[in-house]
Structure formats: C-alpha cells, structure tokens
Amino acid sequence: MDNLATGVPAQIHLETSIVQDGKTSDFMFDVTGQLVKMGTSIYIRYSEDADEGPVPVTIKIMENGDVKLTRSAQNRLQLLFSDGKRVAARYRTPYGNLDIQTVTSSLNMEILNQPLRGNIEIDYLLYAGNELLGKYHIRLQFTI
C-alpha cells in the first residue's frame, strides 16, 4: 500500500457557491489530486483550471478541526476557517497585499478510515475591512 506520509492519489469532488452583489455563481469539478498525512494533519493537494492556467491548491485539515485553504498562483491566497471565528488573512496580488477576513459561520467535517475519505462543508463570509465581498459555501468530498 502507498504510504500516506509520501502521498497517495485521491479523488476530489468540489462544489463552491458564491453570492456577490445579489448574484450567485456555482462551480463544480472532479479532479484527481494527492492526499498526504503529516503528523496529525491531512493535506489535500490538487490543481484548479483558471484563466491564467493551472492553480495549485492545498487544503490542510488540522487536528483541532480548523481548515486552511491555500491557492498559490500569481495571486496568492491563504484562508483559515475556524468555526464561529473571524480570522485575518492576506491576499497577495501583483499590485500589493489586500487585508481580508473570513468569518466562518459553519464548518463541519467527517473523516473516515479504510479507505481514508471525508466530507468537508464550510460556509463563510469574506470581508475587506467592513465591506462584505461575498458569501461562500464549499462542499468537498475526497477518497483515496
């Protein structure tokens, strides 16, 4: 069997719903990524197709139940989701950094073994200062 510490292929199903300015955008895709277990954390890595080309994405599931999302492209975004909390983040663009915050209104996950698989549901609000940029719903399913 492949070693989780070095990474194993994982099937990923992701659905995202975004509400901005009263308009809803829905995205859904299925991709093969990689799952790595390091210490007590699980990392899910995959690439998203975007206008600027493939965007590497890493989702870190931490032992305390928090989830970190990192998108590493020309614009680097790292968001931390902690149930019920407002967390500061930084969105790095070619034009400079933008200070943003996430307010996680709901974070639920179920991780099962043999085979390792899980469901993660995150609902959050994204702010720049006091301005609401959008309301987001992420639904992620993965299995090795």
PDB file of C-alpha atoms in Angstrom:
ATOM      1  CA  MET A   1       0.000   0.000   0.000  1.00  0.00           C
ATOM      2  CA  ASP A   2       1.158   3.519  -0.737  1.00  0.00           C
ATOM      3  CA  ASN A   3       2.443   5.489   2.219  1.00  0.00           C
ATOM      4  CA  LEU A   4       0.245   8.388   3.383  1.00  0.00           C
ATOM      5  CA  ALA A   5       3.368  10.267   4.508  1.00  0.00           C
ATOM      6  CA  THR A   6       4.655  10.494   0.926  1.00  0.00           C
ATOM      7  CA  GLY A   7       1.278  10.998  -0.703  1.00  0.00           C
ATOM      8  CA  VAL A   8      -1.367   8.871  -2.364  1.00  0.00           C
ATOM      9  CA  PRO A   9      -3.741   9.671  -5.234  1.00  0.00           C
ATOM     10  CA  ALA A  10      -7.124  10.983  -4.114  1.00  0.00           C
ATOM     11  CA  GLN A  11     -10.388  11.570  -5.951  1.00  0.00           C
ATOM     12  CA  ILE A  12     -11.732  15.039  -5.170  1.00  0.00           C
ATOM     13  CA  HIS A  13     -15.219  16.405  -5.765  1.00  0.00           C
ATOM     14  CA  LEU A  14     -15.601  20.116  -5.045  1.00  0.00           C
ATOM     15  CA  GLU A  15     -18.678  22.320  -5.185  1.00  0.00           C
ATOM     16  CA  THR A  16     -18.465  26.039  -4.487  1.00  0.00           C
ATOM     17  CA  SER A  17     -21.294  28.558  -4.365  1.00  0.00           C
ATOM     18  CA  ILE A  18     -20.544  32.279  -4.206  1.00  0.00           C
ATOM     19  CA  VAL A  19     -23.049  35.077  -3.605  1.00  0.00           C
ATOM     20  CA  GLN A  20     -21.757  38.542  -4.548  1.00  0.00           C
ATOM     21  CA  ASP A  21     -23.895  41.626  -5.117  1.00  0.00           C
ATOM     22  CA  GLY A  22     -27.064  39.504  -5.036  1.00  0.00           C
ATOM     23  CA  LYS A  23     -25.816  37.199  -7.803  1.00  0.00           C
ATOM     24  CA  THR A  24     -24.976  33.532  -7.263  1.00  0.00           C
ATOM     25  CA  SER A  25     -22.188  31.676  -9.069  1.00  0.00           C
ATOM     26  CA  ASP A  26     -21.869  27.912  -8.740  1.00  0.00           C
ATOM     27  CA  PHE A  27     -18.788  25.879  -9.603  1.00  0.00           C
ATOM     28  CA  MET A  28     -18.332  22.118  -9.535  1.00  0.00           C
ATOM     29  CA  PHE A  29     -15.478  19.878 -10.585  1.00  0.00           C
ATOM     30  CA  ASP A  30     -13.981  16.451 -10.101  1.00  0.00           C
ATOM     31  CA  VAL A  31     -10.225  16.001 -10.177  1.00  0.00           C
ATOM     32  CA  THR A  32      -7.536  13.569  -9.127  1.00  0.00           C
ATOM     33  CA  GLY A  33      -5.246  15.097  -6.548  1.00  0.00           C
ATOM     34  CA  GLN A  34      -2.943  13.925  -3.816  1.00  0.00           C
ATOM     35  CA  LEU A  35      -3.507  13.251  -0.135  1.00  0.00           C
ATOM     36  CA  VAL A  36      -0.638  13.427   2.365  1.00  0.00           C
ATOM     37  CA  LYS A  37      -0.778  12.844   6.108  1.00  0.00           C
ATOM     38  CA  MET A  38       1.913  14.662   8.078  1.00  0.00           C
ATOM     39  CA  GLY A  39       1.744  14.320  11.837  1.00  0.00           C
ATOM     40  CA  THR A  40      -1.861  14.912  12.834  1.00  0.00           C
ATOM     41  CA  SER A  41      -2.727  16.980   9.744  1.00  0.00           C
ATOM     42  CA  ILE A  42      -4.137  15.847   6.407  1.00  0.00           C
ATOM     43  CA  TYR A  43      -3.162  17.747   3.254  1.00  0.00           C
ATOM     44  CA  ILE A  44      -5.239  17.567   0.080  1.00  0.00           C
ATOM     45  CA  ARG A  45      -3.480  18.939  -2.999  1.00  0.00           C
ATOM     46  CA  TYR A  46      -4.883  19.459  -6.471  1.00  0.00           C
ATOM     47  CA  SER A  47      -4.835  21.887  -9.406  1.00  0.00           C
ATOM     48  CA  GLU A  48      -7.737  24.104 -10.424  1.00  0.00           C
ATOM     49  CA  ASP A  49      -8.058  25.223 -14.019  1.00  0.00           C
ATOM     50  CA  ALA A  50      -8.242  29.009 -14.216  1.00  0.00           C
ATOM     51  CA  ASP A  51      -7.955  31.643 -16.945  1.00  0.00           C
ATOM     52  CA  GLU A  52      -4.274  32.158 -16.064  1.00  0.00           C
ATOM     53  CA  GLY A  53      -3.582  28.395 -16.196  1.00  0.00           C
ATOM     54  CA  PRO A  54      -3.478  25.672 -13.544  1.00  0.00           C
ATOM     55  CA  VAL A  55      -3.629  26.950  -9.958  1.00  0.00           C
ATOM     56  CA  PRO A  56      -2.125  24.738  -7.233  1.00  0.00           C
ATOM     57  CA  VAL A  57      -4.498  24.401  -4.263  1.00  0.00           C
ATOM     58  CA  THR A  58      -3.738  22.893  -0.841  1.00  0.00           C
ATOM     59  CA  ILE A  59      -6.316  22.194   1.830  1.00  0.00           C
ATOM     60  CA  LYS A  60      -4.904  21.447   5.275  1.00  0.00           C
ATOM     61  CA  ILE A  61      -7.184  19.709   7.757  1.00  0.00           C
ATOM     62  CA  MET A  62      -5.854  20.258  11.272  1.00  0.00           C
ATOM     63  CA  GLU A  63      -6.358  18.122  14.351  1.00  0.00           C
ATOM     64  CA  ASN A  64      -8.257  20.948  16.121  1.00  0.00           C
ATOM     65  CA  GLY A  65     -10.878  20.980  13.330  1.00  0.00           C
ATOM     66  CA  ASP A  66      -9.650  24.118  11.579  1.00  0.00           C
ATOM     67  CA  VAL A  67      -9.109  24.091   7.813  1.00  0.00           C
ATOM     68  CA  LYS A  68      -6.563  26.146   5.864  1.00  0.00           C
ATOM     69  CA  LEU A  69      -7.018  26.798   2.133  1.00  0.00           C
ATOM     70  CA  THR A  70      -4.054  27.983   0.062  1.00  0.00           C
ATOM     71  CA  ARG A  71      -4.232  28.956  -3.614  1.00  0.00           C
ATOM     72  CA  SER A  72      -0.731  29.542  -4.994  1.00  0.00           C
ATOM     73  CA  ALA A  73      -0.858  31.400  -8.277  1.00  0.00           C
ATOM     74  CA  GLN A  74       0.098  34.903  -9.402  1.00  0.00           C
ATOM     75  CA  ASN A  75      -2.376  35.959  -6.720  1.00  0.00           C
ATOM     76  CA  ARG A  76      -1.611  34.001  -3.521  1.00  0.00           C
ATOM     77  CA  LEU A  77      -4.498  33.472  -1.148  1.00  0.00           C
ATOM     78  CA  GLN A  78      -4.369  31.735   2.209  1.00  0.00           C
ATOM     79  CA  LEU A  79      -7.562  31.480   4.259  1.00  0.00           C
ATOM     80  CA  LEU A  80      -8.064  29.884   7.658  1.00  0.00           C
ATOM     81  CA  PHE A  81     -11.507  28.601   8.582  1.00  0.00           C
ATOM     82  CA  SER A  82     -12.238  28.231  12.292  1.00  0.00           C
ATOM     83  CA  ASP A  83     -15.874  27.582  13.216  1.00  0.00           C
ATOM     84  CA  GLY A  84     -17.565  30.713  14.548  1.00  0.00           C
ATOM     85  CA  LYS A  85     -14.448  32.890  14.330  1.00  0.00           C
ATOM     86  CA  ARG A  86     -13.323  35.930  12.341  1.00  0.00           C
ATOM     87  CA  VAL A  87      -9.780  35.380  11.078  1.00  0.00           C
ATOM     88  CA  ALA A  88      -7.495  37.855   9.320  1.00  0.00           C
ATOM     89  CA  ALA A  89      -5.834  36.819   6.056  1.00  0.00           C
ATOM     90  CA  ARG A  90      -3.786  38.349   3.286  1.00  0.00           C
ATOM     91  CA  TYR A  91      -4.442  38.215  -0.427  1.00  0.00           C
ATOM     92  CA  ARG A  92      -1.196  38.830  -2.311  1.00  0.00           C
ATOM     93  CA  THR A  93      -1.619  40.301  -5.786  1.00  0.00           C
ATOM     94  CA  PRO A  94       0.909  41.750  -8.264  1.00  0.00           C
ATOM     95  CA  TYR A  95      -0.429  45.170  -7.170  1.00  0.00           C
ATOM     96  CA  GLY A  96       0.196  44.617  -3.467  1.00  0.00           C
ATOM     97  CA  ASN A  97      -1.378  42.906  -0.491  1.00  0.00           C
ATOM     98  CA  LEU A  98      -5.057  43.152   0.397  1.00  0.00           C
ATOM     99  CA  ASP A  99      -6.037  42.559   4.016  1.00  0.00           C
ATOM    100  CA  ILE A 100      -9.146  40.408   4.197  1.00  0.00           C
ATOM    101  CA  GLN A 101     -11.016  38.438   6.842  1.00  0.00           C
ATOM    102  CA  THR A 102     -13.080  35.280   6.857  1.00  0.00           C
ATOM    103  CA  VAL A 103     -15.988  34.750   9.210  1.00  0.00           C
ATOM    104  CA  THR A 104     -16.727  31.034   9.336  1.00  0.00           C
ATOM    105  CA  SER A 105     -20.421  30.620  10.080  1.00  0.00           C
ATOM    106  CA  SER A 106     -20.328  26.819   9.755  1.00  0.00           C
ATOM    107  CA  LEU A 107     -17.563  24.230   9.487  1.00  0.00           C
ATOM    108  CA  ASN A 108     -18.480  20.548   9.517  1.00  0.00           C
ATOM    109  CA  MET A 109     -16.358  17.583   8.572  1.00  0.00           C
ATOM    110  CA  GLU A 110     -16.433  13.843   8.693  1.00  0.00           C
ATOM    111  CA  ILE A 111     -13.207  11.901   8.180  1.00  0.00           C
ATOM    112  CA  LEU A 112     -13.410   8.108   7.891  1.00  0.00           C
ATOM    113  CA  ASN A 113     -10.752   5.403   7.521  1.00  0.00           C
ATOM    114  CA  GLN A 114     -10.316   2.308   5.349  1.00  0.00           C
ATOM    115  CA  PRO A 115     -10.358   3.757   2.830  1.00  0.00           C
ATOM    116  CA  LEU A 116      -9.428   7.221   4.054  1.00  0.00           C
ATOM    117  CA  ARG A 117     -12.185   9.545   2.881  1.00  0.00           C
ATOM    118  CA  GLY A 118     -14.051  12.588   4.045  1.00  0.00           C
ATOM    119  CA  ASN A 119     -16.613  15.315   3.612  1.00  0.00           C
ATOM    120  CA  ILE A 120     -15.955  18.934   4.490  1.00  0.00           C
ATOM    121  CA  GLU A 121     -18.595  21.673   4.484  1.00  0.00           C
ATOM    122  CA  ILE A 122     -17.540  25.275   5.016  1.00  0.00           C
ATOM    123  CA  ASP A 123     -19.828  28.315   4.963  1.00  0.00           C
ATOM    124  CA  TYR A 124     -18.083  31.658   5.335  1.00  0.00           C
ATOM    125  CA  LEU A 125     -18.273  35.370   4.708  1.00  0.00           C
ATOM    126  CA  LEU A 126     -15.347  37.199   3.108  1.00  0.00           C
ATOM    127  CA  TYR A 127     -14.653  40.776   4.154  1.00  0.00           C
ATOM    128  CA  ALA A 128     -12.236  43.546   3.188  1.00  0.00           C
ATOM    129  CA  GLY A 129     -12.394  45.794   6.242  1.00  0.00           C
ATOM    130  CA  ASN A 130     -16.100  46.203   6.990  1.00  0.00           C
ATOM    131  CA  GLU A 131     -17.138  45.584   3.380  1.00  0.00           C
ATOM    132  CA  LEU A 132     -18.716  42.202   2.656  1.00  0.00           C
ATOM    133  CA  LEU A 133     -17.102  40.831  -0.512  1.00  0.00           C
ATOM    134  CA  GLY A 134     -19.134  37.640  -0.704  1.00  0.00           C
ATOM    135  CA  LYS A 135     -20.833  34.716   0.944  1.00  0.00           C
ATOM    136  CA  TYR A 136     -19.244  31.349   0.169  1.00  0.00           C
ATOM    137  CA  HIS A 137     -20.254  27.702   0.513  1.00  0.00           C
ATOM    138  CA  ILE A 138     -17.620  24.998  -0.060  1.00  0.00           C
ATOM    139  CA  ARG A 139     -18.510  21.305  -0.247  1.00  0.00           C
ATOM    140  CA  LEU A 140     -15.510  18.987  -0.597  1.00  0.00           C
ATOM    141  CA  GLN A 141     -15.531  15.197  -0.821  1.00  0.00           C
ATOM    142  CA  PHE A 142     -12.349  13.159  -1.075  1.00  0.00           C
ATOM    143  CA  THR A 143     -11.386   9.493  -1.079  1.00  0.00           C
ATOM    144  CA  ILE A 144      -8.199   7.564  -1.692  1.00  0.00           C
TER     145      ILE A 144
END
